[in-house]
């Protein structure tokens, strides 16, 4: 049964403002092109959902009943921008406006086997909505005709949004596509909704039936990584994964321990407080080293293989716990010097530094703070060129001299004015002892 509920004047205004952010003429162009081509155009999914939930419609994903690619082409002609077509799915992305815009042909999907990618055919709006993950994502607003605008609510979305429920559209939904379970856990935290009892039961049953086994490593990795973003939500999502018996999706021996969750929570907070870094922060790099720390190498290798990690990420993950343990060991050493600390902390990524800051070992926390606040900023004013100009041949010994000089600066045994003298002594005597003499 389909209900049409008018948007409030405020909601209509927010929708128009949002469209204008994408392009000043977006709504007018959609109306003009859809009328010319005789197709109907809707905003569906996250946009209407977030308009109701938060008043901030996020992405305006367009669904076209008719030829979506042709419509997107017409829009691109009018607005400019570059069109990227994915003909297999009847979707297109219009790039180069204020931001990108996704346009899809309304479609039906059939699953040849659980977990596989679906077969796709053009369909009606209700068929397009029927293939979606949760009722809250089935709200549509026709914009080819409006204003005035109406929410088209065919699956009780407005009521579910009000009651905070994530409800699936049919009993086989999680079997068709188990990534929906992980999407649901993501929506729980992000949108403050909750899987309803039936969905929770179905999620447990689907997981127990091994439906995740049919999922490719690539799709599983993408969803697991998205689940761990932002990393501030990772702790509660891991709790839910555990509650629903889903940790075994990654590895049968994987368990969530209370102290690991506390470490992850505190490290996530520490990560937020870290100064901006050039490296992009990725939640999985904070969470997986902790969870996998309990497994032997074979277990870690099995998880890395299941997630089809890129070789460099796989190597990083397999070594991550030893890397951290080595750093902890150095930072706990009674006679540690700043240059010892710098050597083990400098190569670390921000997620690993956050884990050091959140560990229950005061010397580790103090050294890490000192490294962040002071040591990492120590730079030589001396350059290799100056040493070459002083008569030394370019080669690895110049690098070693610069490194030794930097370490002496870190330890405070020389000042910036002593750098050249120190490095020259080092090169002449070929050792640190010579430079110190
Ligand atoms: P977000 O704000 O995270 O982007 P979203 O709801 O817009 O949330 P998308 O991943 O952009 O999520 O997907 C767009 C829409 O496509 C969703 O609203 C949902 O209706 C549908 N969708 C995405 N993935 C699936 C899936 N695995 N199964 C069914 N429907 C899906």
Short mmCIF file of C-alpha atoms and ligand atoms in Angstrom, two decimals:
data_model
loop_
_atom_site.label_atom_id
_atom_site.label_comp_id
_atom_site.label_asym_id
_atom_site.label_seq_id
_atom_site.Cartn_x
_atom_site.Cartn_y
_atom_site.Cartn_z
CA UNK A 1 0.00 0.00 0.00
CA UNK A 2 1.44 3.34 -1.03
CA UNK A 3 0.90 6.46 1.03
CA UNK A 4 1.70 9.95 -0.14
CA UNK A 5 2.58 12.42 2.59
CA UNK A 6 3.32 16.02 1.68
CA UNK A 7 6.70 17.38 2.72
CA UNK A 8 6.43 20.20 5.23
CA UNK A 9 7.31 23.65 3.87
CA UNK A 10 10.55 23.44 5.85
CA UNK A 11 11.47 20.01 4.44
CA UNK A 12 10.72 21.22 0.89
CA UNK A 13 13.00 24.18 1.48
CA UNK A 14 15.81 21.95 2.80
CA UNK A 15 15.45 19.68 -0.24
CA UNK A 16 15.64 22.62 -2.64
CA UNK A 17 18.61 24.11 -0.81
CA UNK A 18 20.40 20.79 -1.01
CA UNK A 19 19.71 20.46 -4.74
CA UNK A 20 21.01 23.98 -5.28
CA UNK A 21 24.28 23.00 -3.59
CA UNK A 22 24.76 20.34 -6.29
CA UNK A 23 23.86 22.81 -9.05
CA UNK A 24 21.90 26.05 -9.05
CA UNK A 25 19.70 24.81 -11.93
CA UNK A 26 19.45 21.16 -10.89
CA UNK A 27 15.74 20.93 -10.08
CA UNK A 28 14.65 22.97 -13.06
CA UNK A 29 16.87 20.91 -15.35
CA UNK A 30 15.53 17.63 -13.98
CA UNK A 31 11.98 18.81 -14.66
CA UNK A 32 12.79 20.01 -18.13
CA UNK A 33 14.71 16.89 -19.21
CA UNK A 34 12.25 14.42 -17.64
CA UNK A 35 9.29 16.10 -19.35
CA UNK A 36 11.06 16.16 -22.68
CA UNK A 37 11.96 12.45 -22.42
CA UNK A 38 8.67 11.41 -20.82
CA UNK A 39 10.26 9.73 -17.81
CA UNK A 40 9.62 10.02 -14.06
CA UNK A 41 12.46 11.00 -11.75
CA UNK A 42 12.66 10.37 -8.02
CA UNK A 43 15.09 11.04 -5.21
CA UNK A 44 15.28 7.74 -3.35
CA UNK A 45 17.13 6.19 -0.43
CA UNK A 46 19.52 8.05 1.85
CA UNK A 47 18.39 11.57 0.81
CA UNK A 48 14.70 11.36 1.83
CA UNK A 49 15.62 9.17 4.81
CA UNK A 50 18.06 11.72 6.19
CA UNK A 51 15.69 14.57 5.42
CA UNK A 52 13.19 12.96 7.80
CA UNK A 53 15.73 11.83 10.37
CA UNK A 54 18.06 14.79 10.61
CA UNK A 55 16.72 17.49 8.32
CA UNK A 56 19.92 17.21 6.28
CA UNK A 57 19.35 15.33 3.03
CA UNK A 58 22.77 13.94 2.15
CA UNK A 59 23.32 12.49 -1.33
CA UNK A 60 20.49 13.07 -3.78
CA UNK A 61 20.49 9.75 -5.62
CA UNK A 62 18.14 9.89 -8.60
CA UNK A 63 16.07 6.95 -9.85
CA UNK A 64 14.55 7.22 -13.30
CA UNK A 65 11.58 5.18 -14.46
CA UNK A 66 12.52 5.07 -18.12
CA UNK A 67 15.99 5.23 -19.61
CA UNK A 68 18.23 6.51 -16.81
CA UNK A 69 21.30 6.76 -19.00
CA UNK A 70 19.47 8.82 -21.61
CA UNK A 71 18.10 11.06 -18.88
CA UNK A 72 21.57 11.47 -17.34
CA UNK A 73 22.89 12.36 -20.83
CA UNK A 74 20.19 15.04 -21.18
CA UNK A 75 21.06 16.43 -17.77
CA UNK A 76 24.76 16.50 -18.62
CA UNK A 77 24.00 18.42 -21.83
CA UNK A 78 22.06 21.03 -19.91
CA UNK A 79 24.28 21.37 -16.87
CA UNK A 80 27.68 20.51 -18.29
CA UNK A 81 29.83 18.02 -16.44
CA UNK A 82 31.19 14.67 -17.39
CA UNK A 83 29.06 11.55 -17.64
CA UNK A 84 30.33 8.15 -16.57
CA UNK A 85 28.07 5.31 -17.61
CA UNK A 86 27.82 1.83 -16.07
CA UNK A 87 25.63 0.33 -18.75
CA UNK A 88 25.47 -3.11 -17.13
CA UNK A 89 23.51 -1.67 -14.19
CA UNK A 90 21.78 1.16 -16.10
CA UNK A 91 23.45 3.72 -13.86
CA UNK A 92 25.49 6.82 -14.56
CA UNK A 93 27.40 9.35 -12.55
CA UNK A 94 27.45 12.97 -13.49
CA UNK A 95 30.73 14.53 -12.43
CA UNK A 96 32.08 18.03 -12.45
CA UNK A 97 29.06 19.81 -10.96
CA UNK A 98 29.47 21.26 -7.47
CA UNK A 99 29.63 17.57 -6.51
CA UNK A 100 28.79 14.28 -8.22
CA UNK A 101 25.27 13.06 -8.87
CA UNK A 102 24.22 9.42 -9.24
CA UNK A 103 21.46 8.53 -11.67
CA UNK A 104 20.03 5.01 -11.89
CA UNK A 105 17.42 3.36 -14.06
CA UNK A 106 14.69 1.85 -11.88
CA UNK A 107 15.43 -1.88 -11.91
CA UNK A 108 14.61 -5.35 -10.69
CA UNK A 109 17.25 -7.69 -9.40
CA UNK A 110 17.33 -11.46 -9.30
CA UNK A 111 19.88 -13.48 -7.41
CA UNK A 112 21.09 -16.64 -9.13
CA UNK A 113 22.79 -17.75 -5.93
CA UNK A 114 23.08 -16.29 -2.42
CA UNK A 115 25.78 -13.66 -2.05
CA UNK A 116 26.39 -13.36 -5.80
CA UNK A 117 25.93 -10.09 -7.65
CA UNK A 118 22.35 -9.81 -8.94
CA UNK A 119 21.04 -9.93 -12.50
CA UNK A 120 19.52 -6.58 -13.35
CA UNK A 121 16.61 -5.54 -15.61
CA UNK A 122 14.75 -2.24 -16.01
CA UNK A 123 11.68 -2.08 -13.80
CA UNK A 124 9.07 0.09 -12.12
CA UNK A 125 9.63 2.32 -9.10
CA UNK A 126 8.02 -0.22 -6.80
CA UNK A 127 10.26 -2.99 -8.16
CA UNK A 128 13.28 -0.77 -7.61
CA UNK A 129 12.23 -0.13 -4.03
CA UNK A 130 11.49 -3.80 -3.43
CA UNK A 131 15.16 -4.75 -4.02
CA UNK A 132 16.44 -2.44 -1.28
CA UNK A 133 17.97 -3.38 2.02
CA UNK A 134 15.76 -1.74 4.67
CA UNK A 135 12.36 -0.09 4.63
CA UNK A 136 13.87 3.20 5.80
CA UNK A 137 15.75 3.31 2.49
CA UNK A 138 12.62 2.97 0.35
CA UNK A 139 11.25 6.45 0.77
CA UNK A 140 10.95 8.31 -2.55
CA UNK A 141 10.20 11.89 -3.57
CA UNK A 142 9.17 12.55 -7.16
CA UNK A 143 10.99 15.64 -8.29
CA UNK A 144 10.24 15.55 -12.01
CA UNK A 145 6.75 16.88 -11.19
CA UNK A 146 7.16 18.93 -8.01
CA UNK A 147 6.73 21.24 -6.22
CA UNK A 148 4.73 20.58 -4.14
CA UNK A 149 6.67 17.50 -3.11
CA UNK A 150 5.43 14.32 -1.48
CA UNK A 151 7.04 11.40 0.29
CA UNK A 152 5.98 8.21 -1.45
CA UNK A 153 5.96 5.67 1.32
CA UNK A 154 5.21 2.16 0.12
CA UNK A 155 6.82 0.10 2.89
CA UNK A 156 5.99 1.93 6.11
CA UNK A 157 9.29 3.85 6.08
CA UNK A 158 7.97 6.90 7.89
CA UNK A 159 6.63 4.79 10.74
CA UNK A 160 9.86 2.79 10.95
CA UNK A 161 11.89 5.98 11.02
CA UNK A 162 9.70 7.29 13.80
CA UNK A 163 10.04 4.11 15.81
CA UNK A 164 13.73 3.73 15.03
CA UNK A 165 13.40 0.35 13.32
CA UNK A 166 15.55 -1.21 10.64
CA UNK A 167 13.24 -3.67 8.97
CA UNK A 168 14.01 -5.83 5.93
CA UNK A 169 11.57 -6.08 3.04
CA UNK A 170 11.34 -9.87 2.87
CA UNK A 171 12.53 -12.91 4.83
CA UNK A 172 15.23 -13.91 2.35
CA UNK A 173 16.86 -10.49 2.21
CA UNK A 174 19.99 -11.33 4.22
CA UNK A 175 20.40 -14.63 2.39
CA UNK A 176 20.25 -12.87 -0.97
CA UNK A 177 22.86 -10.41 0.18
CA UNK A 178 24.54 -10.82 3.58
CA UNK A 179 26.33 -7.47 3.22
CA UNK A 180 22.94 -6.01 4.21
CA UNK A 181 23.52 -7.30 7.75
CA UNK A 182 26.74 -5.31 7.98
CA UNK A 183 25.07 -2.28 6.39
CA UNK A 184 22.37 -2.60 9.06
CA UNK A 185 24.93 -2.51 11.87
CA UNK A 186 26.44 0.56 10.30
CA UNK A 187 23.06 2.29 10.11
CA UNK A 188 22.37 1.36 13.74
CA UNK A 189 25.16 3.58 15.00
CA UNK A 190 25.12 6.21 12.32
CA UNK A 191 21.38 6.79 12.22
CA UNK A 192 20.57 5.66 15.77
CA UNK A 193 18.18 3.01 14.48
CA UNK A 194 18.02 -0.61 15.53
CA UNK A 195 17.46 -3.88 13.64
CA UNK A 196 13.96 -4.98 14.66
CA UNK A 197 13.47 -8.39 16.30
CA UNK A 198 12.71 -10.16 13.03
CA UNK A 199 15.75 -8.68 11.27
CA UNK A 200 17.97 -9.59 14.19
CA UNK A 201 16.66 -13.15 14.19
CA UNK A 202 17.16 -13.41 10.45
CA UNK A 203 20.68 -12.03 10.72
CA UNK A 204 21.64 -14.65 13.31
CA UNK A 205 20.03 -17.42 11.29
CA UNK A 206 21.65 -16.33 8.04
CA UNK A 207 25.07 -16.12 9.68
CA UNK A 208 24.62 -19.54 11.32
CA UNK A 209 23.65 -20.93 7.89
CA UNK A 210 27.01 -19.73 6.58
CA UNK A 211 25.66 -17.20 4.06
CA UNK A 212 28.79 -15.11 4.43
CA UNK A 213 30.77 -18.01 3.00
CA UNK A 214 29.27 -17.24 -0.42
CA UNK A 215 30.44 -13.64 -0.32
CA UNK A 216 33.59 -12.73 -2.23
CA UNK A 217 36.53 -11.55 -0.16
CA UNK A 218 36.43 -8.24 -1.99
CA UNK A 219 32.82 -7.48 -0.99
CA UNK A 220 33.37 -8.74 2.54
CA UNK A 221 36.46 -6.55 2.97
CA UNK A 222 34.69 -3.45 1.68
CA UNK A 223 31.79 -3.91 4.10
CA UNK A 224 33.96 -4.83 7.08
CA UNK A 225 36.19 -1.81 6.47
CA UNK A 226 33.16 0.47 6.11
CA UNK A 227 31.84 -0.95 9.37
CA UNK A 228 35.00 0.23 11.11
CA UNK A 229 34.54 3.84 9.89
CA UNK A 230 34.46 6.18 11.62
CA UNK A 231 36.65 4.40 14.09
CA UNK A 232 34.80 6.12 16.96
CA UNK A 233 31.82 3.85 16.19
CA UNK A 234 33.90 0.69 15.83
CA UNK A 235 33.59 -0.40 19.43
CA UNK A 236 29.79 -0.46 19.49
CA UNK A 237 29.66 -2.14 16.09
CA UNK A 238 32.07 -4.85 17.23
CA UNK A 239 29.85 -5.43 20.27
CA UNK A 240 26.88 -5.90 17.97
CA UNK A 241 28.82 -8.19 15.64
CA UNK A 242 29.68 -10.30 18.65
CA UNK A 243 26.13 -10.26 20.02
CA UNK A 244 24.77 -11.49 16.71
CA UNK A 245 27.38 -14.25 16.44
CA UNK A 246 29.02 -12.59 13.45
CA UNK A 247 32.66 -12.43 14.47
CA UNK A 248 33.09 -15.89 13.01
CA UNK A 249 32.41 -14.29 9.63
CA UNK A 250 36.06 -13.25 9.75
CA UNK A 251 37.52 -16.26 11.48
CA UNK A 252 36.01 -19.06 13.59
CA UNK A 253 38.42 -18.37 16.47
CA UNK A 254 37.91 -14.64 16.57
CA UNK A 255 36.47 -13.39 19.88
CA UNK A 256 35.87 -9.95 21.26
CA UNK A 257 37.40 -9.40 24.69
CA UNK A 258 36.29 -6.61 26.97
CA UNK A 259 39.81 -5.25 27.44
CA UNK A 260 40.36 -5.23 23.66
CA UNK A 261 37.20 -3.18 23.21
CA UNK A 262 38.37 -0.73 25.86
CA UNK A 263 41.74 -0.41 24.10
CA UNK A 264 39.99 0.21 20.76
CA UNK A 265 37.64 2.80 22.32
CA UNK A 266 40.45 4.73 23.98
CA UNK A 267 42.70 4.53 20.95
CA UNK A 268 39.87 5.86 18.76
CA UNK A 269 39.54 8.83 21.11
CA UNK A 270 43.31 9.36 21.08
CA UNK A 271 43.28 9.22 17.27
CA UNK A 272 40.70 12.01 17.10
CA UNK A 273 42.89 14.19 19.30
CA UNK A 274 46.01 13.61 17.18
CA UNK A 275 47.18 16.51 15.05
CA UNK A 276 46.28 16.25 11.35
CA UNK A 277 48.55 13.88 9.54
CA UNK A 278 49.21 13.57 5.87
CA UNK A 279 48.37 9.87 6.03
CA UNK A 280 44.70 9.02 5.72
CA UNK A 281 43.35 7.35 8.85
CA UNK A 282 41.70 3.97 8.29
CA UNK A 283 39.65 2.35 11.06
CA UNK A 284 40.63 -1.21 10.22
CA UNK A 285 44.29 -0.40 10.90
CA UNK A 286 43.41 0.42 14.47
CA UNK A 287 40.93 -2.39 15.10
CA UNK A 288 42.39 -5.45 13.37
CA UNK A 289 45.84 -5.39 15.02
CA UNK A 290 44.05 -5.51 18.39
CA UNK A 291 41.57 -8.26 17.51
CA UNK A 292 44.11 -10.34 15.63
CA UNK A 293 46.68 -10.02 18.40
CA UNK A 294 44.99 -13.00 20.03
CA UNK A 295 45.47 -15.28 17.04
CA UNK A 296 48.52 -17.17 15.91
CA UNK A 297 50.14 -16.37 12.57
CA UNK A 298 48.11 -19.00 10.73
CA UNK A 299 44.88 -17.42 12.01
CA UNK A 300 46.01 -13.97 10.93
CA UNK A 301 47.02 -15.26 7.54
CA UNK A 302 43.61 -16.90 7.14
CA UNK A 303 41.86 -13.59 7.85
CA UNK A 304 44.13 -11.62 5.52
CA UNK A 305 43.41 -14.19 2.79
CA UNK A 306 39.65 -14.15 3.46
CA UNK A 307 39.59 -10.37 3.14
CA UNK A 308 41.70 -10.49 -0.02
CA UNK A 309 43.95 -7.76 1.30
CA UNK A 310 46.38 -6.12 -1.09
CA UNK A 311 49.86 -7.63 -0.60
CA UNK A 312 51.23 -4.52 1.14
CA UNK A 313 48.23 -4.34 3.49
CA UNK A 314 48.49 -8.05 4.19
CA UNK A 315 52.17 -7.74 5.13
CA UNK A 316 51.41 -4.71 7.26
CA UNK A 317 48.63 -6.53 9.12
CA UNK A 318 50.60 -9.73 9.66
CA UNK A 319 53.46 -7.75 11.22
CA UNK A 320 51.36 -5.13 12.98
CA UNK A 321 51.25 -6.71 16.40
CA UNK A 322 54.99 -7.47 16.47
CA UNK A 323 55.70 -3.91 15.30
CA UNK A 324 53.66 -2.53 18.18
CA UNK A 325 55.15 -4.96 20.70
CA UNK A 326 58.66 -3.98 19.62
CA UNK A 327 57.86 -0.30 20.07
CA UNK A 328 56.31 -0.97 23.47
CA UNK A 329 59.37 -2.93 24.55
CA UNK A 330 61.70 -0.03 23.61
CA UNK A 331 59.49 2.59 25.27
CA UNK A 332 59.37 0.54 28.48
CA UNK A 333 63.16 0.12 28.61
CA UNK A 334 64.54 2.00 31.66
CA UNK A 335 67.50 3.62 29.87
CA UNK A 336 65.68 4.47 26.62
CA UNK A 337 66.93 7.63 24.91
CA UNK A 338 64.90 9.94 22.68
CA UNK A 339 66.62 8.64 19.56
CA UNK A 340 65.66 5.03 20.50
CA UNK A 341 62.06 6.17 20.80
CA UNK A 342 62.18 8.10 17.54
CA UNK A 343 63.51 5.06 15.70
CA UNK A 344 60.56 2.87 16.66
CA UNK A 345 57.77 5.47 16.67
CA UNK A 346 58.61 7.46 13.53
CA UNK A 347 57.77 4.65 11.08
CA UNK A 348 54.37 4.07 12.69
CA UNK A 349 51.06 5.09 11.18
CA UNK A 350 48.68 7.37 13.13
CA UNK A 351 46.44 4.42 14.07
CA UNK A 352 49.41 2.64 15.65
CA UNK A 353 50.46 5.77 17.52
CA UNK A 354 46.91 6.06 18.87
CA UNK A 355 47.14 2.47 20.11
CA UNK A 356 50.36 3.35 21.98
CA UNK A 357 48.66 6.39 23.53
CA UNK A 358 45.79 4.22 24.77
CA UNK A 359 47.82 1.43 26.33
CA UNK A 360 47.82 0.90 30.05
CA UNK A 361 51.57 1.44 30.45
CA UNK A 362 52.52 4.94 31.64
CA UNK A 363 56.07 5.07 30.20
CA UNK A 364 54.74 4.14 26.74
CA UNK A 365 52.09 6.86 26.92
CA UNK A 366 54.56 9.47 28.19
CA UNK A 367 57.18 8.72 25.56
CA UNK A 368 54.58 8.75 22.79
CA UNK A 369 53.31 12.15 23.92
CA UNK A 370 56.86 13.46 24.10
CA UNK A 371 57.55 12.17 20.60
CA UNK A 372 54.40 13.87 19.28
CA UNK A 373 54.93 17.14 21.13
CA UNK A 374 58.65 17.61 20.60
CA UNK A 375 60.77 14.86 19.11
CA UNK A 376 59.00 14.45 15.82
CA UNK A 377 59.54 18.12 14.98
CA UNK A 378 63.32 17.89 15.35
CA UNK A 379 64.77 18.65 11.93
CA UNK A 380 68.38 19.12 10.91
CA UNK A 381 69.33 22.43 9.41
CA UNK A 382 72.37 20.63 7.99
CA UNK A 383 72.06 19.13 4.51
CA UNK A 384 73.99 16.39 2.73
CA UNK A 385 75.08 18.98 0.18
CA UNK A 386 77.00 20.88 2.85
CA UNK A 387 78.92 17.72 3.73
CA UNK A 388 79.73 17.08 0.06
CA UNK A 389 80.88 20.68 -0.31
CA UNK A 390 83.12 20.11 2.71
CA UNK A 391 84.94 17.44 0.66
CA UNK A 392 83.19 14.13 1.38
CA UNK A 393 82.09 11.91 -1.46
CA UNK A 394 78.35 11.42 -1.85
CA UNK A 395 77.24 7.95 -0.79
CA UNK A 396 75.70 6.03 2.10
CA UNK A 397 78.19 7.45 4.63
CA UNK A 398 76.64 10.92 4.16
CA UNK A 399 73.22 9.47 5.04
CA UNK A 400 74.67 7.75 8.10
CA UNK A 401 76.33 10.97 9.24
CA UNK A 402 73.07 12.91 8.88
CA UNK A 403 71.19 10.23 10.79
CA UNK A 404 73.78 10.19 13.60
CA UNK A 405 73.62 13.98 13.77
CA UNK A 406 69.85 13.96 13.96
CA UNK A 407 69.96 11.40 16.76
CA UNK A 408 72.46 13.53 18.67
CA UNK A 409 70.08 16.48 18.27
CA UNK A 410 67.16 14.38 19.49
CA UNK A 411 69.09 13.34 22.59
CA UNK A 412 70.06 16.96 23.21
CA UNK A 413 73.78 16.14 23.17
CA UNK A 414 74.35 18.80 20.48
CA UNK A 415 72.54 21.98 19.52
CA UNK A 416 71.60 23.16 16.04
CA UNK A 417 74.83 25.19 15.86
CA UNK A 418 76.91 22.02 16.40
CA UNK A 419 75.44 20.00 13.55
CA UNK A 420 78.12 20.65 10.93
CA UNK A 421 81.01 20.08 13.33
CA UNK A 422 79.45 16.89 14.65
CA UNK A 423 78.73 15.44 11.20
CA UNK A 424 82.24 16.26 9.94
CA UNK A 425 83.80 14.58 12.97
CA UNK A 426 81.57 11.59 12.39
CA UNK A 427 82.67 11.32 8.78
CA UNK A 428 86.36 11.81 9.58
CA UNK A 429 86.48 9.22 12.33
CA UNK A 430 83.86 6.98 10.71
CA UNK A 431 82.05 6.50 13.99
CA UNK A 432 79.79 8.08 16.52
CA UNK A 433 82.45 7.84 19.20
CA UNK A 434 84.76 9.94 17.05
CA UNK A 435 82.11 12.61 16.59
CA UNK A 436 81.41 12.78 20.31
CA UNK A 437 85.09 13.06 21.23
P1 LIG B 1 25.04 6.38 2.99
O1 LIG B 1 24.56 7.62 3.63
O2 LIG B 1 25.90 5.48 3.83
O3 LIG B 1 25.58 6.59 1.60
P2 LIG B 1 22.88 5.21 1.69
O4 LIG B 1 21.59 4.65 2.21
O5 LIG B 1 22.81 6.36 0.75
O6 LIG B 1 23.73 5.55 2.94
P3 LIG B 1 24.40 3.77 -0.26
O7 LIG B 1 25.42 2.72 0.04
O8 LIG B 1 24.82 5.02 -0.92
O9 LIG B 1 23.68 4.01 1.12
O10 LIG B 1 23.25 3.10 -1.10
C1 LIG B 1 22.21 3.84 -1.71
C2 LIG B 1 20.91 3.08 -1.62
O11 LIG B 1 21.03 1.84 -2.33
C3 LIG B 1 20.51 2.69 -0.20
O12 LIG B 1 19.69 3.67 0.38
C4 LIG B 1 19.82 1.38 -0.37
O13 LIG B 1 18.45 1.60 -0.60
C5 LIG B 1 20.41 0.80 -1.63
N1 LIG B 1 21.39 -0.26 -1.35
C6 LIG B 1 22.73 -0.13 -1.24
N2 LIG B 1 23.31 -1.32 -1.00
C7 LIG B 1 22.33 -2.23 -0.97
C8 LIG B 1 22.28 -3.64 -0.77
N3 LIG B 1 23.38 -4.35 -0.53
N4 LIG B 1 21.08 -4.23 -0.84
C9 LIG B 1 19.96 -3.53 -1.09
N5 LIG B 1 19.93 -2.21 -1.26
C10 LIG B 1 21.08 -1.55 -1.20
#
